[in-house]
Coordinates of C-alpha atoms in Angstrom, one line a residue:
X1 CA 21.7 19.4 29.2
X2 CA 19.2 17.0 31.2
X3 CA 19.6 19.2 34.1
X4 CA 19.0 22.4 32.2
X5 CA 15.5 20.9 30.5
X6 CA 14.7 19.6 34.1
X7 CA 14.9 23.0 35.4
X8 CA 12.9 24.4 32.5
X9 CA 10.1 21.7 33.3
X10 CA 9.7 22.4 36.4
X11 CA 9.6 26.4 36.3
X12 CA 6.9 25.5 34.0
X13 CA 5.1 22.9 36.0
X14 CA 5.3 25.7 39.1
X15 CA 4.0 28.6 37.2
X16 CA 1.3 26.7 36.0
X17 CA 0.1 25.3 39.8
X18 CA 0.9 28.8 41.2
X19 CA -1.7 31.1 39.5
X20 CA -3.3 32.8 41.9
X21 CA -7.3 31.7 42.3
X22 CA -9.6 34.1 42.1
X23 CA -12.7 32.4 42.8
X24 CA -12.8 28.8 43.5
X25 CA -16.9 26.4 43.8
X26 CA -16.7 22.9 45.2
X27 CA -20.3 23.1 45.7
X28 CA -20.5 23.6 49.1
X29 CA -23.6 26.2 48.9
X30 CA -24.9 24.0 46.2
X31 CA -28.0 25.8 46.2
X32 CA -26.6 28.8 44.3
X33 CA -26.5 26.4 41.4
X34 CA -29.9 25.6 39.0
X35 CA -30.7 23.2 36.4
X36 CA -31.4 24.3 33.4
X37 CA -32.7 22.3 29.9
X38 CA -34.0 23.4 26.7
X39 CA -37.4 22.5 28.2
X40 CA -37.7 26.4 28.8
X41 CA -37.8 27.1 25.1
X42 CA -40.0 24.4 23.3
X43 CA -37.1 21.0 23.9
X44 CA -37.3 17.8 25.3
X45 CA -34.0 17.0 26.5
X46 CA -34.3 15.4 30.2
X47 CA -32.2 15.2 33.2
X48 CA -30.9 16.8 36.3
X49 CA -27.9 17.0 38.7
X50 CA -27.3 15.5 42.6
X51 CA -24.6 16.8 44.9
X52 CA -22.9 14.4 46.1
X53 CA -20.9 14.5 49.4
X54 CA -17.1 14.4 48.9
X55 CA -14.9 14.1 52.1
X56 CA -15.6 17.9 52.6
X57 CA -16.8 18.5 49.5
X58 CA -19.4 18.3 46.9
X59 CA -19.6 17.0 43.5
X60 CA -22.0 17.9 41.2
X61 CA -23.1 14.9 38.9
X62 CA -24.9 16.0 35.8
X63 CA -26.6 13.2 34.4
X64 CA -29.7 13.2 31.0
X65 CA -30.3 12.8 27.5
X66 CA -29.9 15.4 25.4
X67 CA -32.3 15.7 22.4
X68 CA -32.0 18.1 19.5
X69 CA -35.3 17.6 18.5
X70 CA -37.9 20.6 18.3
X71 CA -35.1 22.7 17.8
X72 CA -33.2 21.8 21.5
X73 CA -30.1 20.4 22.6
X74 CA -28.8 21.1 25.6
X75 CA -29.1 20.3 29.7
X76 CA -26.8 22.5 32.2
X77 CA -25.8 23.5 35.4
X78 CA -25.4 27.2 36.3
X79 CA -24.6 29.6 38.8
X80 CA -24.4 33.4 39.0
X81 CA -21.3 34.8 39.5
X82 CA -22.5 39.0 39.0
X83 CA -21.6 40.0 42.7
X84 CA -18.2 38.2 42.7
X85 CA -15.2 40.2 41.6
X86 CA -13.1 38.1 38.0
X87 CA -11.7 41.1 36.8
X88 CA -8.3 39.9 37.0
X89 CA -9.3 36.1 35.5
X90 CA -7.4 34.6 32.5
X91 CA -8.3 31.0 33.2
X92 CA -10.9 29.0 34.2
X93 CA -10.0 25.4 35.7
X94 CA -12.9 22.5 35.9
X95 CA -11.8 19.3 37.8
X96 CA -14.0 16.7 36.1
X97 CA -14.4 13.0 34.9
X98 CA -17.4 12.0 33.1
X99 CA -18.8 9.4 30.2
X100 CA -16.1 10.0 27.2
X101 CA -18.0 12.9 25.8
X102 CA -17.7 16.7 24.6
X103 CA -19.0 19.3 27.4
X104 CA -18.8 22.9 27.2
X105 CA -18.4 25.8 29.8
X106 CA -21.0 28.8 28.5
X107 CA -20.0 32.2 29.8
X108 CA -22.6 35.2 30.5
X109 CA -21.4 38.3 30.7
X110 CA -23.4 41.7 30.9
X111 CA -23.4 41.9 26.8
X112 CA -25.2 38.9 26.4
X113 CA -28.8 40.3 26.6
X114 CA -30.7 37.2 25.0
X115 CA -31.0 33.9 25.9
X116 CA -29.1 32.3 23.5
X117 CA -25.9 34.1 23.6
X118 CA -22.9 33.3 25.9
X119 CA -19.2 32.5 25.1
X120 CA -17.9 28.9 24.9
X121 CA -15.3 26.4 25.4
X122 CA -15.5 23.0 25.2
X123 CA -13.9 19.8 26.9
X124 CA -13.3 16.3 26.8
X125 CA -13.7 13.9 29.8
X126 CA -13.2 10.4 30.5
X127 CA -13.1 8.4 34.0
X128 CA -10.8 9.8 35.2
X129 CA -10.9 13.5 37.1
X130 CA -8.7 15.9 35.2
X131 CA -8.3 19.4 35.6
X132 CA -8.9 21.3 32.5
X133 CA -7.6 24.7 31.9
X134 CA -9.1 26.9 29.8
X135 CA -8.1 30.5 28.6
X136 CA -10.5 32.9 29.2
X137 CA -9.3 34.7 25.8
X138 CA -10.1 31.3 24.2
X139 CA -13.5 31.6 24.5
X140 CA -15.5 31.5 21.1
X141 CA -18.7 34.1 21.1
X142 CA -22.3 32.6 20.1
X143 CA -23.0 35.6 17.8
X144 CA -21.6 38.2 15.8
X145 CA -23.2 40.8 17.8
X146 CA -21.3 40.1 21.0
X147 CA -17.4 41.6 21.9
X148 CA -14.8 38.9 20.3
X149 CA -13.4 38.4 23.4
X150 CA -14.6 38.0 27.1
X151 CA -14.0 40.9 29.5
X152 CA -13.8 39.3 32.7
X153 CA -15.0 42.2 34.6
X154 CA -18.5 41.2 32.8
X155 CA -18.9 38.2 33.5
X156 CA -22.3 37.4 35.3
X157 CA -22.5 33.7 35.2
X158 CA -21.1 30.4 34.2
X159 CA -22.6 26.9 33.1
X160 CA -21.3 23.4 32.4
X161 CA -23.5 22.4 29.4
X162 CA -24.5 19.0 27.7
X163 CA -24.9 20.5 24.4
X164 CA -25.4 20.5 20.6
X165 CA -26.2 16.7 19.6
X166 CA -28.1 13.6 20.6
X167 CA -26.4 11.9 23.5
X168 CA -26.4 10.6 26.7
X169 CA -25.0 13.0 29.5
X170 CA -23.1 12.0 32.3
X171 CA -20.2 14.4 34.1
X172 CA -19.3 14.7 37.5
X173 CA -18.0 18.5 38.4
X174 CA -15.4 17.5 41.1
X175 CA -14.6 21.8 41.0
X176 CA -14.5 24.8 39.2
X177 CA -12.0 27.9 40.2
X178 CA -11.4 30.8 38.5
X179 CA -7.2 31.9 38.0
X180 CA -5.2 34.9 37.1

């Protein structure tokens, strides 16, 4: 019986490390990634990021206070991902550690038209890098008026957000990778 439910384990264990990656940012082109904080609409949260070198490598350390005042809340990191093929995604995977805090991932995707609409799904870090997997049919829509679920086809960008509530920010983006 142990054997049996050591076999199981590790099937599962192997189809889990065996997706096939789609897309995968260590932040080596770092410059395709911008800084972004509700500044742009009226806020006052601060802060900014520094790419760190890594062995070969990059990490992205995302550091700032986020303040909900004058109706903000929010500091992020994003890229554009339009001219890069996800049509076949079902996970996203962020290797991170951070400051024992909530972040979230926001997804764009060619039906979000304004500003303030994307897809989400959250995460919790703690000193210690982790890779956190998260279902691409998971993702939670901003608004009513967008699709209930992401089409991966559509997505045109991706951002690791300090968001929602007063607090200090602090996360270090060891990688992000895209998985069918």
């Amino acid at each position: 019986m142990n054997i049996l439910r050591s076999i199981v384990i590790l099937i599962i264990v192997m189809s889990e490390t065996l997706a096939d990656s789609i897309f995968k940012d260590n932040f080596q082109n770092f410059e395709k990634w911008s800084f972004v904080s509700d500044n742009v609409m009226g806020g006052v949260s601060s802060g900014n990021v520094e790419f760190l070198p890594l062995e070969n490598n990059f990490l992205a350390h995302i550091t700032g206070k986020v303040s909900t005042e004058n109706r903000g809340g929010f500091i992020q990191i994003r890229r554009n991902l339009s001219k890069i093929n996800l049509e076949n995604s079902k996970f996203i995977d962020i290797t991170a550690n951070g400051n024992n805090q909530k972040y979230f991932v926001h997804i764009r995707t060619t039906g979000t038209i304004l500003p303030w609409q994307y897809y989400q799904a959250n995460f919790n870090v703690n000193n210690e890098f982790k890779v956190f997997r998260l279902p691409i049919n998971n993702f939670k829509r901003s608004s009513s008026f967008l699709s209930n679920k992401i089409n991966p086809k559509r997505i045109t960008s991706i951002g690791i957000v300090a968001f929602g509530r007063d607090h200090i920010a602090d996360i270090i983006i060891k990688e992000i990778r895209f998985l069918n």
